[in-house]
Coordinates of C-alpha atoms in Angstrom, one line a residue:
Chain A
M1 CA 9.0 18.0 -5.8
L2 CA 11.5 16.5 -3.2
E3 CA 12.8 20.1 -2.2
S4 CA 9.1 21.4 -1.5
V5 CA 8.3 18.2 0.4
L6 CA 11.4 18.9 2.9
A7 CA 11.3 22.7 2.6
S8 CA 8.9 23.5 5.3
G9 CA 10.5 21.3 8.1
G10 CA 8.8 19.6 10.8
L11 CA 7.2 16.3 10.7
V12 CA 6.4 14.8 7.2
L13 CA 4.5 11.7 6.8
L14 CA 5.0 9.4 4.1
R15 CA 2.1 7.3 3.6
D16 CA 2.3 3.9 1.8
S17 CA 0.2 0.7 1.1
V18 CA 1.1 -2.7 0.3
E19 CA 0.4 -2.0 -3.4
W20 CA 2.5 1.1 -3.5
E21 CA 5.5 1.1 -1.3
G22 CA 7.2 4.0 0.0
R23 CA 10.5 3.1 1.0
S24 CA 12.0 4.0 -2.5
L25 CA 10.7 7.3 -2.1
L26 CA 12.0 7.7 1.3
K27 CA 15.5 6.6 0.1
A28 CA 15.2 9.2 -2.8
L29 CA 14.5 12.1 -0.2
I30 CA 17.3 10.9 2.1
K31 CA 19.5 10.9 -1.1
K32 CA 18.3 14.4 -2.0
S33 CA 19.1 15.8 1.4
V34 CA 22.8 14.1 1.6
L35 CA 23.4 15.7 -2.0
C36 CA 22.4 19.1 -0.2
G37 CA 24.8 18.9 2.6
E38 CA 22.5 18.3 5.2
Q39 CA 22.8 15.6 8.2
V40 CA 20.7 12.6 7.8
H41 CA 20.0 10.3 10.8
I42 CA 18.2 7.0 10.3
L43 CA 16.3 4.9 12.8
G44 CA 15.8 1.6 10.9
C45 CA 13.3 -0.8 12.3
E46 CA 11.7 -2.8 9.5
V47 CA 14.5 -3.7 7.2
S48 CA 18.3 -4.6 7.8
E49 CA 21.2 -2.1 7.5
E50 CA 22.4 -3.7 4.5
E51 CA 19.0 -3.8 2.7
F52 CA 18.5 -0.2 3.5
R53 CA 21.9 1.2 2.3
D54 CA 21.8 -1.0 -1.0
G55 CA 21.6 1.2 -4.0
F56 CA 23.2 4.1 -2.4
D57 CA 26.7 4.9 -3.7
V58 CA 29.8 5.1 -1.2
S59 CA 29.9 8.9 -0.8
I60 CA 26.1 8.9 0.3
N61 CA 26.4 5.8 2.7
S62 CA 29.4 7.4 4.5
Q63 CA 27.3 10.5 5.3
L64 CA 24.5 8.6 7.0
V65 CA 24.1 8.2 10.4
Y66 CA 22.4 4.6 11.1
H67 CA 20.7 3.7 14.2
D68 CA 20.1 -0.2 13.8
L69 CA 16.9 -1.1 15.7
F70 CA 16.2 -4.1 13.5
R71 CA 18.4 -6.9 14.4
D72 CA 17.3 -6.9 18.1
P73 CA 14.5 -4.4 18.9
L74 CA 13.2 -6.1 22.0
N75 CA 16.5 -7.0 23.6
W76 CA 15.8 -10.8 22.9
S77 CA 19.3 -11.7 22.3
K78 CA 20.5 -10.3 25.5
T79 CA 24.1 -9.8 24.1
G80 CA 24.2 -5.9 24.8
E81 CA 24.2 -5.3 21.3
A82 CA 20.8 -4.0 21.1
L83 CA 20.2 -0.2 21.3
P84 CA 19.8 0.5 25.1
E85 CA 16.6 1.7 26.1
G86 CA 14.9 0.4 23.1
A87 CA 13.1 2.6 20.6
L88 CA 12.0 5.5 22.8
G89 CA 15.6 5.9 24.0
A90 CA 16.9 6.0 20.3
L91 CA 14.3 8.7 19.8
R92 CA 15.0 10.9 22.9
A93 CA 18.7 10.7 22.2
M94 CA 18.3 12.4 18.7
Y95 CA 17.1 15.5 20.1
R96 CA 19.7 15.6 22.9
R97 CA 22.4 15.8 19.8
T98 CA 24.1 19.3 19.5
D99 CA 25.3 19.6 16.2
P100 CA 24.4 22.5 14.4
G101 CA 22.9 22.8 11.0
P102 CA 19.7 21.4 9.5
V103 CA 19.3 17.8 9.9
I104 CA 16.9 15.2 8.7
I105 CA 15.8 12.3 10.9
A106 CA 14.4 9.3 8.8
L107 CA 12.0 7.0 10.7
D108 CA 11.9 3.6 8.9
S109 CA 9.1 3.2 10.0
L110 CA 6.8 5.1 12.0
S111 CA 4.3 2.4 11.7
W112 CA 6.8 0.0 13.6
L113 CA 7.0 2.8 16.4
L114 CA 3.2 3.2 16.5
L115 CA 2.6 -0.6 17.2
H116 CA 5.1 -0.6 19.9
L117 CA 4.9 2.6 21.7
P118 CA 1.7 4.2 23.1
C119 CA 0.4 6.8 20.6
T120 CA 0.4 9.8 23.0
T121 CA 4.1 9.2 24.0
L122 CA 5.2 8.8 20.2
C123 CA 3.1 12.0 19.2
Q124 CA 4.9 14.0 22.3
T125 CA 8.3 13.0 21.3
L126 CA 7.8 13.5 17.7
H127 CA 6.4 17.0 18.4
T128 CA 9.5 17.8 20.6
L129 CA 11.7 16.2 18.0
S130 CA 10.2 18.5 15.0
Q131 CA 9.7 21.8 16.8
Q132 CA 13.3 22.0 17.8
D133 CA 14.4 25.0 16.0
T134 CA 12.0 27.2 17.8
C135 CA 13.0 26.1 21.3
S136 CA 16.7 27.6 21.3
G137 CA 16.8 30.8 23.2
D138 CA 20.4 31.5 23.1
S139 CA 22.4 32.8 20.3
S140 CA 23.1 29.4 18.6
P141 CA 22.4 29.1 14.9
V142 CA 18.8 28.0 14.2
K143 CA 18.5 24.1 13.8
R144 CA 15.8 23.2 11.1
V145 CA 14.7 19.7 11.9
C146 CA 12.7 17.8 9.5
V147 CA 11.5 14.4 10.6
L148 CA 10.6 12.1 7.9
G149 CA 8.3 9.2 8.9
L150 CA 7.2 6.2 6.8
L151 CA 3.6 5.2 7.4
H152 CA 1.8 2.2 6.5
E153 CA -1.6 3.2 6.0
E154 CA -3.5 0.0 6.4
L155 CA -2.1 -0.9 9.9
H156 CA -3.6 1.9 11.8
G157 CA -7.1 3.0 12.9
P158 CA -8.4 6.4 12.2
G159 CA -7.5 7.6 15.9
P160 CA -3.4 7.4 15.5
M161 CA -3.6 8.3 11.9
G162 CA -5.6 11.4 12.7
A163 CA -3.3 12.3 15.4
L164 CA -0.1 12.2 13.5
S165 CA -1.9 14.0 10.6
S166 CA -2.7 16.8 12.9
L167 CA 1.0 17.0 13.9
A168 CA 2.2 16.7 10.4
Q169 CA 3.4 19.9 8.2
T170 CA 3.4 17.9 5.1
E171 CA 1.8 14.6 3.9
V172 CA 2.7 12.5 0.9
T173 CA 0.1 9.7 0.2
L174 CA 1.3 7.4 -2.5
S175 CA -1.0 5.8 -5.1
G176 CA -1.1 5.2 -8.8
T177 CA -2.5 3.4 -12.0
A178 CA -1.1 0.2 -13.3
S179 CA 2.3 1.4 -14.4
Q180 CA 2.8 4.6 -12.7
T181 CA 3.1 6.0 -9.3
S182 CA 1.5 9.2 -8.0
A183 CA 2.1 11.3 -5.0
H184 CA -0.7 13.4 -3.4
I185 CA 1.2 16.1 -1.5
L186 CA -0.8 17.9 1.3
Y187 CA 1.0 21.0 2.5
R188 CA -0.1 22.5 5.9
R189 CA 1.7 25.9 6.3
P190 CA 0.9 27.9 9.5
R191 CA -1.5 30.6 9.2
Q192 CA -2.5 29.6 5.5
R193 CA -4.9 27.1 4.1
P194 CA -3.9 23.9 3.4
T195 CA -2.8 23.3 -0.3
H196 CA -2.4 20.1 -2.2
K197 CA -0.9 18.8 -5.6
I198 CA -0.7 15.5 -7.3
Q199 CA 2.7 14.6 -8.8
W200 CA 3.4 11.5 -11.0
F201 CA 6.8 10.1 -10.8
S202 CA 9.0 7.1 -10.9
I203 CA 12.1 6.2 -9.0
L204 CA 15.2 5.4 -11.0
P205 CA 17.7 2.6 -9.7
D206 CA 20.0 5.2 -8.4
F207 CA 17.2 6.5 -6.1
S208 CA 16.6 9.7 -8.1
V209 CA 13.4 10.8 -9.1
D210 CA 11.9 11.2 -12.5
L211 CA 9.0 13.5 -12.5
Q212 CA 6.3 12.9 -15.1
G213 CA 3.8 15.2 -16.5
G214 CA 0.6 13.2 -15.8
P215 CA -0.9 9.9 -16.2
P216 CA -0.1 8.0 -19.2
L217 CA -3.3 8.6 -21.8
E218 CA -4.9 5.5 -22.6
S219 CA -4.6 5.0 -26.6
Q220 CA -8.3 5.3 -28.1
P221 CA -9.5 2.2 -29.4
H222 CA -10.0 2.8 -33.3
P223 CA -12.5 1.2 -35.3
D224 CA -11.4 -1.6 -37.4
P225 CA -11.4 -0.3 -40.9
D226 CA -11.2 -3.7 -42.6
T227 CA -14.5 -4.9 -41.3
P228 CA -17.3 -4.2 -43.9
L229 CA -20.3 -2.1 -42.8
V230 CA -23.4 -4.3 -43.0
D231 CA -26.6 -2.3 -43.6
P232 CA -29.3 -3.0 -41.0
T233 CA -32.0 -1.7 -42.9
T234 CA -32.1 -4.6 -45.5
H235 CA -34.2 -7.7 -45.1
L236 CA -36.4 -6.1 -42.5
T237 CA -40.1 -7.7 -42.0
F238 CA -41.4 -4.0 -41.5
N239 CA -41.8 -0.7 -43.3
L240 CA -39.2 2.0 -42.0
R241 CA -40.5 4.6 -44.7
L242 CA -43.9 5.3 -46.2
S243 CA -44.5 5.7 -49.8
K244 CA -46.2 8.9 -51.3
K245 CA -49.6 7.4 -51.7
E246 CA -49.4 5.9 -48.1
K247 CA -48.4 9.4 -46.9
E248 CA -51.2 11.3 -48.5
A249 CA -53.8 8.7 -47.1
K250 CA -52.5 9.1 -43.6
D251 CA -52.6 13.0 -43.8
S252 CA -56.3 12.9 -45.0
L253 CA -57.2 10.8 -42.0
T254 CA -59.5 12.7 -39.6
L255 CA -58.6 11.8 -35.9
P256 CA -61.6 10.8 -33.6
F257 CA -60.9 13.6 -31.3
Q258 CA -60.3 16.4 -33.6
F259 CA -62.9 18.6 -33.9
S260 CA -63.7 19.9 -37.2
S261 CA -66.6 22.1 -38.8
E262 CA -67.9 19.1 -40.9
K263 CA -68.0 17.0 -37.7
Q264 CA -69.6 19.5 -35.9
Q265 CA -72.5 20.0 -38.4
A266 CA -72.8 16.0 -38.6
L267 CA -73.5 15.9 -34.8
L268 CA -75.7 18.8 -34.3
C269 CA -78.1 18.0 -37.3
P270 CA -79.1 14.3 -37.3
G271 CA -79.0 12.8 -40.8
S272 CA -82.3 12.0 -42.5
G273 CA -83.7 8.6 -41.9
Q274 CA -81.9 8.5 -38.8
A275 CA -84.1 7.3 -36.0
T276 CA -83.7 9.0 -32.5
S277 CA -82.1 6.3 -30.1
H278 CA -83.7 4.4 -27.4
I279 CA -82.5 2.7 -24.2
F280 CA -84.1 -0.4 -23.0
Y281 CA -83.9 -1.0 -19.4
E282 CA -85.2 -4.1 -17.8
P283 CA -84.8 -3.5 -13.9
D284 CA -83.5 -6.5 -11.9
A285 CA -85.4 -7.9 -8.7
Y286 CA -83.2 -5.8 -6.3
D287 CA -83.3 -2.5 -8.4
D288 CA -85.1 0.2 -6.3
P289 CA -87.9 1.6 -8.8
D290 CA -88.1 4.7 -6.4
Q291 CA -87.2 7.4 -8.8
E292 CA -86.8 10.3 -5.9
D293 CA -83.4 11.6 -5.4
P294 CA -82.3 10.6 -1.9
D295 CA -80.4 13.8 -1.6
D296 CA -83.6 16.1 -2.1
D297 CA -84.0 16.3 1.7
L298 CA -80.8 17.8 2.2
D299 CA -81.0 21.4 2.9
I300 CA -78.2 22.7 0.6
Chain B
M1 CA 5.7 -28.9 -6.0
F2 CA 3.6 -28.0 -8.7
P3 CA 5.6 -27.4 -12.0
E4 CA 2.9 -24.9 -13.4
L5 CA 3.4 -22.7 -10.2
N6 CA 7.1 -22.8 -10.8
N7 CA 6.8 -21.2 -14.1
L8 CA 4.6 -18.8 -12.9
L9 CA 6.7 -17.6 -10.4
N10 CA 9.7 -18.3 -12.6
T11 CA 11.6 -20.4 -10.1
T12 CA 13.1 -23.8 -10.2
P13 CA 14.6 -26.2 -7.3
D14 CA 18.0 -25.4 -9.0
R15 CA 17.6 -21.6 -8.8
V16 CA 16.4 -20.7 -5.5
E17 CA 16.3 -17.1 -4.4
Q18 CA 17.5 -16.4 -0.9
G19 CA 16.7 -14.2 1.8
K20 CA 13.1 -13.6 0.8
L21 CA 10.0 -13.6 2.9
T22 CA 6.9 -15.3 1.0
L23 CA 3.4 -14.4 2.3
L24 CA 0.7 -17.1 1.4
C25 CA -3.0 -15.9 2.0
D26 CA -6.2 -17.2 1.5
A27 CA -9.6 -15.8 1.7
K28 CA -12.7 -17.9 1.3
T29 CA -11.0 -20.7 0.2
D30 CA -8.1 -23.4 1.6
G31 CA -4.9 -22.1 0.6
S32 CA -3.0 -25.1 2.3
F33 CA -2.3 -26.5 -1.3
L34 CA 0.4 -23.7 -1.4
V35 CA 2.0 -25.0 1.7
H36 CA 2.4 -28.4 0.4
H37 CA 3.7 -26.9 -2.8
F38 CA 6.6 -24.9 -1.0
L39 CA 7.3 -27.6 1.3
S40 CA 8.1 -30.0 -1.2
F41 CA 9.7 -27.3 -3.5
Y42 CA 12.5 -26.7 -0.7
L43 CA 12.9 -30.3 0.0
K44 CA 13.5 -31.2 -3.5
A45 CA 15.8 -28.0 -3.8
N46 CA 18.0 -29.5 -0.9
C47 CA 17.4 -26.9 1.6
K48 CA 17.1 -27.4 5.2
V49 CA 13.5 -27.0 6.4
C50 CA 12.1 -26.1 9.8
F51 CA 8.5 -26.4 9.5
V52 CA 6.4 -25.1 12.4
A53 CA 3.0 -27.1 11.8
L54 CA 0.3 -25.8 14.1
I55 CA -2.6 -27.0 12.0
Q56 CA -2.2 -30.5 10.9
S57 CA -0.3 -33.7 11.9
F58 CA 3.0 -34.9 10.7
S59 CA 1.2 -37.7 9.0
H60 CA -1.0 -35.6 7.0
Y61 CA 1.7 -33.7 5.4
N62 CA 3.5 -36.7 4.7
I63 CA 0.9 -38.3 3.0
V64 CA 0.4 -35.2 0.7
G65 CA 4.1 -34.8 0.3
Q66 CA 4.4 -38.4 -1.0
K67 CA 1.9 -37.6 -3.8
L68 CA 4.2 -34.9 -4.7
G69 CA 7.3 -36.8 -4.7
V70 CA 8.8 -36.2 -1.1
S71 CA 9.0 -38.2 1.7
L72 CA 8.9 -36.2 5.0
T73 CA 9.9 -39.2 7.2
T74 CA 13.1 -40.0 5.3
A75 CA 13.9 -35.9 5.3
R76 CA 13.3 -36.0 8.9
E77 CA 15.6 -38.9 9.6
R78 CA 18.5 -37.7 7.7
G79 CA 18.5 -34.2 9.3
Q80 CA 16.9 -32.0 6.4
L81 CA 13.6 -31.6 8.0
M82 CA 13.0 -30.0 11.5
F83 CA 9.1 -30.6 12.4
L84 CA 7.4 -29.1 15.2
E85 CA 4.2 -30.9 15.5
G86 CA 1.9 -28.3 17.2
L87 CA -1.0 -30.5 18.0
K88 CA 1.2 -33.2 19.8
S89 CA 3.6 -31.0 21.4
S90 CA 1.1 -28.6 22.8
V91 CA 0.3 -31.6 25.2
D92 CA 3.9 -31.8 26.5
V93 CA 3.7 -28.1 27.5
F94 CA 1.5 -29.3 30.5
F95 CA 3.2 -32.9 31.1
R96 CA 6.6 -32.3 30.9
A97 CA 9.3 -31.0 33.3
E98 CA 10.3 -27.3 32.9
E99 CA 13.9 -27.4 32.1
K100 CA 13.8 -25.2 29.3
P101 CA 11.1 -23.1 28.0
H102 CA 9.0 -25.2 25.3
P103 CA 8.5 -23.5 22.1
L104 CA 4.8 -23.2 22.6
Q105 CA 5.1 -21.9 26.3
F106 CA 3.0 -19.2 25.6
L107 CA -0.1 -21.6 26.0
R108 CA 0.7 -21.7 29.4
E109 CA 0.6 -18.0 30.4
A110 CA -2.2 -16.3 31.5
N111 CA -1.9 -12.9 29.8
A112 CA -0.7 -12.6 26.1
G113 CA 3.2 -13.3 26.1
N114 CA 5.9 -13.1 23.4
L115 CA 6.9 -15.9 21.1
Q116 CA 10.6 -15.8 22.3
P117 CA 10.8 -19.6 23.3
L118 CA 9.2 -20.3 19.6
Y119 CA 12.0 -18.0 17.7
E120 CA 14.8 -19.7 19.9
F121 CA 13.7 -23.0 18.9
V122 CA 13.6 -21.9 15.1
R123 CA 16.9 -20.3 15.6
E124 CA 18.6 -23.3 17.0
A125 CA 16.7 -25.6 14.5
L126 CA 18.1 -23.9 11.5
Q127 CA 21.8 -22.8 13.0
P128 CA 24.3 -24.2 10.7
M129 CA 25.9 -27.2 12.6
D130 CA 29.7 -27.3 12.0
K131 CA 30.6 -31.0 12.4
G132 CA 29.7 -33.9 10.2
E133 CA 26.6 -32.7 8.4
A134 CA 25.9 -32.8 4.8
A135 CA 25.8 -29.1 3.2
W136 CA 22.2 -28.1 2.7
R137 CA 21.6 -25.1 0.4
C138 CA 20.1 -22.7 2.6
P139 CA 17.7 -22.7 5.6
V140 CA 14.1 -22.4 5.3
L141 CA 11.3 -21.5 7.6
L142 CA 7.8 -22.7 7.0
V143 CA 4.8 -21.6 9.2
D144 CA 1.2 -23.2 8.8
D145 CA -0.3 -20.9 9.9
V146 CA -0.1 -17.7 11.9
S147 CA -3.6 -16.7 12.2
V148 CA -4.0 -19.7 14.6
L149 CA -1.8 -18.2 17.0
L150 CA -4.2 -15.2 17.3
S151 CA -6.9 -17.8 18.4
L152 CA -4.5 -19.1 21.0
G153 CA -4.4 -15.9 22.7
V154 CA -1.4 -14.3 21.3
G155 CA -1.7 -10.5 20.2
A156 CA -0.9 -9.5 16.4
V157 CA 2.1 -7.3 17.4
A158 CA 3.6 -10.2 19.4
V159 CA 3.0 -12.3 16.3
L160 CA 4.7 -9.7 14.2
D161 CA 7.4 -9.4 16.4
F162 CA 7.9 -13.1 16.2
I163 CA 8.1 -13.1 12.3
H164 CA 10.3 -9.8 12.6
Y165 CA 13.1 -11.9 14.6
C166 CA 12.7 -14.9 12.3
R167 CA 13.3 -12.6 9.2
A168 CA 16.4 -11.2 10.7
A169 CA 17.9 -14.5 11.8
V170 CA 16.8 -16.7 8.8
C171 CA 16.6 -14.1 5.9
C172 CA 19.0 -11.4 6.7
E173 CA 21.8 -13.5 8.9
L174 CA 21.4 -17.1 7.5
Q175 CA 20.3 -15.9 3.9
G176 CA 17.5 -18.3 4.0
N177 CA 13.9 -18.1 3.1
M178 CA 10.5 -17.8 4.8
V179 CA 7.3 -19.0 3.8
V180 CA 4.3 -18.1 6.0
L181 CA 0.5 -18.9 5.8
A182 CA -2.0 -16.3 7.0
H183 CA -5.9 -16.3 6.6
D184 CA -7.8 -13.3 5.4
S185 CA -11.0 -13.1 7.5
G186 CA -12.6 -10.8 4.8
D187 CA -16.0 -9.5 5.9
A188 CA -15.8 -10.7 9.3
E189 CA -14.2 -7.6 10.9
D190 CA -11.3 -9.0 12.8
E191 CA -9.0 -6.2 13.4
E192 CA -6.2 -8.1 15.0
N193 CA -6.2 -10.3 12.1
D194 CA -6.3 -7.4 9.4
I195 CA -3.3 -5.9 11.4
L196 CA -1.2 -9.1 11.5
L197 CA -2.0 -9.8 7.6
N198 CA -1.2 -6.1 6.5
G199 CA 1.9 -6.0 8.5
L200 CA 3.1 -9.3 7.2
S201 CA 2.2 -8.0 3.6
H202 CA 4.5 -4.9 4.1
Q203 CA 7.4 -7.4 5.3
S204 CA 7.0 -9.7 2.4
H205 CA 9.0 -9.8 -1.0
L206 CA 6.2 -11.9 -2.4
I207 CA 2.6 -12.3 -1.7
L208 CA 0.3 -15.2 -3.0
R209 CA -3.2 -14.8 -2.3
A210 CA -5.7 -17.6 -3.2
E211 CA -9.1 -16.4 -3.2
G212 CA -12.4 -18.0 -3.7
L213 CA -14.7 -16.9 -6.9
A214 CA -16.8 -14.2 -6.1
T215 CA -19.6 -16.3 -7.9
G216 CA -19.2 -19.3 -5.5
F217 CA -18.0 -22.8 -5.8
C218 CA -17.5 -24.1 -9.2
R219 CA -16.5 -27.8 -10.1
D220 CA -14.0 -26.7 -12.6
V221 CA -12.4 -23.6 -11.1
H222 CA -11.3 -24.0 -7.7
G223 CA -10.2 -20.2 -7.1
Q224 CA -8.2 -17.4 -8.3
L225 CA -4.3 -16.8 -7.2
R226 CA -3.1 -13.3 -7.2
V227 CA 0.8 -13.2 -7.3
L228 CA 2.3 -9.6 -6.2
W229 CA 5.8 -9.2 -6.2
R230 CA 7.1 -6.4 -3.8
R231 CA 10.3 -4.8 -2.8
P232 CA 12.1 -5.9 -6.0
P233 CA 15.8 -5.3 -5.8
Q234 CA 15.8 -2.6 -8.3
P235 CA 12.8 -0.2 -7.9
T236 CA 12.1 -0.5 -11.6
A237 CA 12.1 -4.4 -12.2
Q238 CA 11.1 -5.4 -15.6
R239 CA 8.9 -8.4 -14.6
D240 CA 5.4 -7.9 -14.0
R241 CA 4.6 -6.6 -10.5
S242 CA 1.1 -8.6 -10.2
L243 CA -0.5 -11.6 -12.2
I244 CA -3.9 -13.1 -11.6
Y245 CA -4.5 -16.7 -12.4
Q246 CA -7.3 -19.2 -11.9
Y247 CA -6.7 -22.7 -11.0
K248 CA -8.1 -26.1 -10.3
I249 CA -6.6 -28.6 -7.9
Q250 CA -6.1 -32.1 -9.0
D251 CA -5.2 -35.4 -7.1
K252 CA -1.3 -34.6 -7.7
S253 CA -1.1 -31.3 -9.4
V254 CA -2.7 -27.8 -9.4
S255 CA -3.5 -26.7 -13.2
F256 CA -3.3 -22.8 -13.7
F257 CA -4.8 -21.0 -16.5
A258 CA -5.7 -17.4 -17.4
R259 CA -9.0 -16.0 -16.2
G260 CA -12.1 -17.3 -18.1
L261 CA -9.9 -19.9 -20.0
S262 CA -10.6 -22.9 -17.9
P263 CA -10.2 -25.9 -20.1
A264 CA -13.8 -26.8 -19.2
V265 CA -15.3 -23.9 -21.3
L266 CA -13.0 -23.9 -24.1

């Protein structure tokens, strides 16, 4: 997973949140790059250098070039120890270096830079930084540059996030379940449709990555075999089943609107001794005794 | 200091972790009981405390502190407590001669300035003195609270920079601790406050979040406390990353219990 994230170069965004922090993955990617022999420059803004280097062994620490912007980023102490020209100067100095070979520039964090620099300036600088390998016209070896930026999702609005997304070749978004972390990786290759995959992983204490197959399966809750099954049909106050006699009586019942031949005969031939029925009507004072149909004069 | 909260956080005044930033936040309820807890905790742990109190007066904290077993007056007299009473000293900004920038100098400025004078005040207060002082355990900065700075005209990024510099000085250089209270505006969409709260959350090692109950006010359960451990020293720390407890505030203590298991309903 780590190789594929760094393979295409360009800008790689590592998006984390308060609940799923991304600095451990950033350090794991840095360790992997150092072990592959690549140069790594780190611009540290959010944690101290000691805390960042904590967990790496001496061989890896000696290979890291650390630019410390944590102790005095805004030059408040005025002792001259701060990086001159601040954050923007430090970034621009990185693409003026002339060493050959592939290089990884890790920004811890891109969120800090985005809060302190105008978005357009930062995007232009990142673009220049990550596109370095295409601009060399002479015969110098192609320098593959990969800029790895840690971005805290909740701190920025959709505008800056969208701008950085459009610049990025790869985006890794961290989330997970209660016990495991997942990385949703989105690859944007030129002239190809974006692809994405989800990788479950955990980071070991020495910052190597342990890849896992999938989310841990939740164990199905088994029904407890000890509880006796109670028959709910006992002691009911109503019948659930019919006896044979009741069934016969029910089947032989004729329904009121079912027209059988016997019923037809009974209706057509009035039975003996049955008087024809009369309707007795007492008109009210308001009733109109006129039997004429008011619609007769309509010429239909 | 609430002993039950110490048990939840697995700390005692004798075993104080160093170099940590603790964020206290409250949503739909009052989280100031956490500030009183940490104030009395660190005073009992024999730490040198700088308290930037912007919300209440000194006597308020003193009265509550006495219920919890610490006397702020005594601590201030013997140099253990440096207290910046925001309510009182904000008036000094206007009526004092300007020999040195006042910690609350930003109140005078027309546009949103930075909090460098306040940082210088904190740094000077917690700087270990060489001569003739009792050895305090580690310096602690307590801020109550940072959300009010937004209301006073300071930008969210300026407040984050102030906390950044304090963290560099207090947590990293002096190996002390910081405790900061911020309010969560919740549904009222306050973008600056959200940036401040999220930015602080990312910088913190421990987040204690007091929330009101979703169902409203209750006499026996005053709220819910979420505890989130971030940035553990090892990526695979064994302790639980997150806990949720409900609590009830009494006169001199706070009792914590698992959700749904309030003594009133058992």
